[in-house]
């Protein structure tokens, strides 16, 4: 039997085929026609407008220029080979550059021909540059077809190599939209459509990909944002209802031997008052017979891990297992190591399960979890795989919540007949009302006190011209025995470019800090987990002085002797991310420093953000400033790394839609708790569909 149209594997779409299909699967998690349609543009450009080169500046973003292409040349080394060219339009010139993979382009440009060049402007080696631009020969027909709004889609090097750059993807979308007429079913009742005056779902998908006009596009976006937020809220209310109906939650009756033994004999430091308070809150919640569902907010370094550990000991005292799920392998490792250290003198079996635990070891762990001999399981999202079956999970701790979606959380707690207690830990301060809107009826605890003896991190902003001052400072600190992080942003947009920045930075650091006097670690996203771990451990053990990394170290890593954090291209990071990174230092007794490096020329907006970082170390203040300052499309082409798996809606920008959707969902559930009326039939179908949708692990982190 053929699958329903929208479930057709994407490879069967005209213009895709098995090879492109595979890259779409792997790179964008697009498996079916529906996945393809749900791959939304992150931006639209008005293609009827051309920029003058004389008006272009480093902040222009995406531009379209009409001009001639000359001065083609080649440079670089074996690892990174590049092709350069100049683009001139009579008002000025700018550079075009390609890294690797440009063979097919080499002989394409003819003198005297006029081209349309489209791409994002950046400042590279001090001059305006577009890397990997889209180029077509100019002709009168090449503009003005249909609406002038052209959508931009996320792409990657691997997709581009298969001809699926933004434009290639758009072409597929147009084919698919044409085929989908009459096949995109409605998810709202006629009544809802009428009362909200929303556009139909089919019309919305059409206009998202092929906008008929700016106004239609706006309506389409509103419709799809509303839908996204509405079903999220509907799900929250359903879950709440479900939870309230269960009176069979696990009850931790006692605080027993393990907890007391640890507390009296093995606690490595006195708890802060805030930690004591939160442990009490957890004890209270888990003893009531209702499922605990608690959000623990605490700034980086406030000691959330200890709270998690003590909560887990209570679970074990009551005969249950506990787990911690972390967003990255490195962080899971770190948790595992610190928990092993804390529990060194006690007989509690714990295990680490991540994607790289395989074969026999994995089998042993799975058995231990099933038999109950393993009491504490620490891991990544590998924990929610079907193969992981607990004997009796009593408490699930989820670290750095914003990295996981709502669905992943639900998966964890569906693992049992009795839902385990849930403790969600986050360093991202979320205003209470917002938290309630997002997570239903979560209770909130706050660790509002830092362990004693911490000195606030001193933060400064330096520009590229002062790099030598920074090198000098680094040498001083290394002489004092300290370790240093140097972090580069990861911009997804072009893996090659990111890696290039990182490798160039690494090379210049190696030149400045040569062996054998200095040792340097490097960690980036394209290394194998084992390699990453090895490099990371060298730094953790103090064998290297400097750790050069991309943002993989962002979350949770704990090296108390590291006292300097240097953030390269700091203007390209969001505030919250800068704050997280800065939190990696200031963990030991020494004065720590954070150096924000930026290019010489930055925008007023970037300057303001960096000034905020220099002024305050208060996570709440920074989060507020971030919400206030965050413009749409902060980092082009990447999904908002916000709090939820939302594709289109933004809980801050679209707060009005969110509140409206929430109210409507609440009313509907109140009137028809089971969604069993004819009118709500479509809603319940859609809800089930969302529920059973494959969890796309590729999107985590
Ligand atoms: P986060 O809240 O960012 O996850 P961690 O749990 O990693 O913070 O704790 C940061 C560091 O502070 C760790 O080295 C931890 O051992 C230490 N720490 C935690 N609680 C205390 C305390 N009460 N006194 C002293 N050090 C503490
Ligand atoms: Mg942590």
GROMACS .gro file of N, CA, C and O in nm, residues 88-136:
model
  196
   88UNK      N    1   3.237   4.406  -0.947
   88UNK     CA    2   3.229   4.551  -0.964
   88UNK      C    3   3.096   4.591  -1.023
   88UNK      O    4   3.045   4.523  -1.111
   89UNK      N    5   3.043   4.700  -0.973
   89UNK     CA    6   2.914   4.744  -1.030
   89UNK      C    7   2.915   4.892  -1.070
   89UNK      O    8   2.811   4.953  -1.086
   90UNK      N    9   3.034   4.952  -1.082
   90UNK     CA   10   3.039   5.093  -1.121
   90UNK      C   11   3.039   5.187  -1.001
   90UNK      O   12   3.082   5.300  -1.011
   91UNK      N   13   2.993   5.137  -0.884
   91UNK     CA   14   2.999   5.224  -0.765
   91UNK      C   15   3.113   5.181  -0.676
   91UNK      O   16   3.149   5.248  -0.582
   92UNK      N   17   3.168   5.061  -0.701
   92UNK     CA   18   3.276   5.013  -0.617
   92UNK      C   19   3.301   4.867  -0.644
   92UNK      O   20   3.245   4.811  -0.740
   93UNK      N   21   3.384   4.804  -0.559
   93UNK     CA   22   3.404   4.661  -0.579
   93UNK      C   23   3.408   4.591  -0.444
   93UNK      O   24   3.436   4.652  -0.341
   94UNK      N   25   3.374   4.464  -0.446
   94UNK     CA   26   3.394   4.385  -0.325
   94UNK      C   27   3.446   4.247  -0.363
   94UNK      O   28   3.449   4.210  -0.479
   95UNK      N   29   3.491   4.171  -0.262
   95UNK     CA   30   3.554   4.042  -0.290
   95UNK      C   31   3.454   3.929  -0.285
   95UNK      O   32   3.361   3.930  -0.204
   96UNK      N   33   3.476   3.832  -0.373
   96UNK     CA   34   3.400   3.708  -0.365
   96UNK      C   35   3.500   3.599  -0.330
   96UNK      O   36   3.614   3.602  -0.378
   97UNK      N   37   3.461   3.507  -0.246
   97UNK     CA   38   3.556   3.401  -0.211
   97UNK      C   39   3.486   3.266  -0.195
   97UNK      O   40   3.371   3.259  -0.152
   98UNK      N   41   3.558   3.163  -0.238
   98UNK     CA   42   3.508   3.026  -0.224
   98UNK      C   43   3.616   2.943  -0.158
   98UNK      O   44   3.734   2.956  -0.192
   99UNK      N   45   3.579   2.859  -0.066
   99UNK     CA   46   3.674   2.767  -0.005
   99UNK      C   47   3.646   2.626  -0.055
   99UNK      O   48   3.534   2.578  -0.038
  100UNK      N   49   3.743   2.564  -0.113
  100UNK     CA   50   3.728   2.427  -0.163
  100UNK      C   51   3.603   2.411  -0.247
  100UNK      O   52   3.515   2.495  -0.249
  101UNK      N   53   3.595   2.301  -0.316
  101UNK     CA   54   3.473   2.266  -0.390
  101UNK      C   55   3.427   2.370  -0.490
  101UNK      O   56   3.309   2.396  -0.502
  102UNK      N   57   3.522   2.432  -0.564
  102UNK     CA   58   3.476   2.532  -0.661
  102UNK      C   59   3.521   2.497  -0.803
  102UNK      O   60   3.517   2.578  -0.891
  103UNK      N   61   3.564   2.372  -0.821
  103UNK     CA   62   3.616   2.332  -0.952
  103UNK      C   63   3.521   2.368  -1.066
  103UNK      O   64   3.560   2.426  -1.166
  104UNK      N   65   3.396   2.333  -1.044
  104UNK     CA   66   3.297   2.352  -1.151
  104UNK      C   67   3.273   2.498  -1.182
  104UNK      O   68   3.216   2.533  -1.283
  105UNK      N   69   3.323   2.587  -1.095
  105UNK     CA   70   3.296   2.729  -1.113
  105UNK      C   71   3.405   2.799  -1.192
  105UNK      O   72   3.384   2.903  -1.253
  106UNK      N   73   3.524   2.738  -1.185
  106UNK     CA   74   3.646   2.806  -1.225
  106UNK      C   75   3.638   2.880  -1.360
  106UNK      O   76   3.678   2.994  -1.370
  107UNK      N   77   3.584   2.809  -1.458
  107UNK     CA   78   3.588   2.868  -1.592
  107UNK      C   79   3.455   2.928  -1.633
  107UNK      O   80   3.429   2.953  -1.749
  108UNK      N   81   3.371   2.949  -1.536
  108UNK     CA   82   3.234   2.986  -1.568
  108UNK      C   83   3.220   3.135  -1.601
  108UNK      O   84   3.132   3.174  -1.678
  109UNK      N   85   3.304   3.218  -1.540
  109UNK     CA   86   3.282   3.362  -1.552
  109UNK      C   87   3.347   3.420  -1.677
  109UNK      O   88   3.465   3.398  -1.702
  110UNK      N   89   3.267   3.496  -1.753
  110UNK     CA   90   3.321   3.555  -1.876
  110UNK      C   91   3.332   3.706  -1.859
  110UNK      O   92   3.242   3.768  -1.802
  111UNK      N   93   3.442   3.763  -1.912
  111UNK     CA   94   3.453   3.909  -1.903
  111UNK      C   95   3.340   3.973  -1.983
  111UNK      O   96   3.296   3.918  -2.084
  112UNK      N   97   3.291   4.084  -1.937
  112UNK     CA   98   3.188   4.155  -2.011
  112UNK      C   99   3.046   4.109  -1.979
  112UNK      O  100   2.949   4.178  -2.005
  113UNK      N  101   3.034   3.992  -1.919
  113UNK     CA  102   2.901   3.940  -1.884
  113UNK      C  103   2.852   4.010  -1.756
  113UNK      O  104   2.932   4.045  -1.669
  114UNK      N  105   2.720   4.030  -1.745
  114UNK     CA  106   2.666   4.089  -1.622
  114UNK      C  107   2.600   3.979  -1.540
  114UNK      O  108   2.524   3.898  -1.592
  115UNK      N  109   2.634   3.976  -1.410
  115UNK     CA  110   2.582   3.871  -1.322
  115UNK      C  111   2.496   3.930  -1.211
  115UNK      O  112   2.515   4.045  -1.171
  116UNK      N  113   2.407   3.846  -1.160
  116UNK     CA  114   2.339   3.881  -1.036
  116UNK      C  115   2.405   3.799  -0.926
  116UNK      O  116   2.409   3.676  -0.933
  117UNK      N  117   2.458   3.867  -0.828
  117UNK     CA  118   2.530   3.799  -0.721
  117UNK      C  119   2.452   3.820  -0.592
  117UNK      O  120   2.412   3.931  -0.561
  118UNK      N  121   2.433   3.710  -0.522
  118UNK     CA  122   2.352   3.719  -0.403
  118UNK      C  123   2.423   3.648  -0.288
  118UNK      O  124   2.474   3.537  -0.305
  119UNK      N  125   2.428   3.711  -0.172
  119UNK     CA  126   2.491   3.643  -0.059
  119UNK      C  127   2.504   3.736   0.059
  119UNK      O  128   2.458   3.850   0.056
  120UNK      N  129   2.569   3.686   0.161
  120UNK     CA  130   2.580   3.761   0.284
  120UNK      C  131   2.716   3.829   0.293
  120UNK      O  132   2.818   3.764   0.273
  121UNK      N  133   2.712   3.956   0.326
  121UNK     CA  134   2.835   4.032   0.334
  121UNK      C  135   2.903   4.011   0.468
  121UNK      O  136   2.838   4.007   0.572
  122UNK      N  137   3.035   3.994   0.464
  122UNK     CA  138   3.107   3.993   0.590
  122UNK      C  139   3.239   4.065   0.570
  122UNK      O  140   3.277   4.098   0.457
  123UNK      N  141   3.306   4.091   0.680
  123UNK     CA  142   3.435   4.157   0.671
  123UNK      C  143   3.540   4.049   0.682
  123UNK      O  144   3.545   3.977   0.781
  124UNK      N  145   3.622   4.033   0.578
  124UNK     CA  146   3.720   3.925   0.581
  124UNK      C  147   3.854   3.984   0.545
  124UNK      O  148   3.868   4.049   0.442
  125UNK      N  149   3.953   3.963   0.629
  125UNK     CA  150   4.084   4.029   0.612
  125UNK      C  151   4.068   4.178   0.585
  125UNK      O  152   4.135   4.236   0.500
  126UNK      N  153   3.973   4.240   0.650
  126UNK     CA  154   3.957   4.384   0.639
  126UNK      C  155   3.881   4.432   0.517
  126UNK      O  156   3.859   4.552   0.502
  127UNK      N  157   3.839   4.343   0.425
  127UNK     CA  158   3.759   4.395   0.314
  127UNK      C  159   3.623   4.327   0.305
  127UNK      O  160   3.604   4.215   0.353
  128UNK      N  161   3.532   4.398   0.244
  128UNK     CA  162   3.396   4.345   0.229
  128UNK      C  163   3.399   4.222   0.139
  128UNK      O  164   3.456   4.225   0.030
  129UNK      N  165   3.338   4.119   0.184
  129UNK     CA  166   3.348   3.991   0.115
  129UNK      C  167   3.214   3.919   0.116
  129UNK      O  168   3.141   3.925   0.215
  130UNK      N  169   3.185   3.852   0.005
  130UNK     CA  170   3.074   3.756   0.008
  130UNK      C  171   3.135   3.620  -0.016
  130UNK      O  172   3.204   3.600  -0.116
  131UNK      N  173   3.114   3.527   0.078
  131UNK     CA  174   3.169   3.394   0.051
  131UNK      C  175   3.059   3.304  -0.002
  131UNK      O  176   2.943   3.315   0.040
  132UNK      N  177   3.096   3.218  -0.091
  132UNK     CA  178   3.002   3.126  -0.155
  132UNK      C  179   2.872   3.193  -0.199
  132UNK      O  180   2.763   3.152  -0.158
  133UNK      N  181   2.884   3.296  -0.283
  133UNK     CA  182   2.761   3.364  -0.326
  133UNK      C  183   2.681   3.278  -0.424
  133UNK      O  184   2.736   3.186  -0.485
  134UNK      N  185   2.554   3.310  -0.435
  134UNK     CA  186   2.474   3.251  -0.543
  134UNK      C  187   2.491   3.344  -0.663
  134UNK      O  188   2.482   3.465  -0.649
  135UNK      N  189   2.512   3.284  -0.779
  135UNK     CA  190   2.539   3.368  -0.896
  135UNK      C  191   2.457   3.322  -1.015
  135UNK      O  192   2.445   3.202  -1.040
  136UNK      N  193   2.396   3.416  -1.084
  136UNK     CA  194   2.336   3.379  -1.212
  136UNK      C  195   2.362   3.490  -1.314
  136UNK      O  196   2.389   3.603  -1.277
   0.00000   0.00000   0.00000
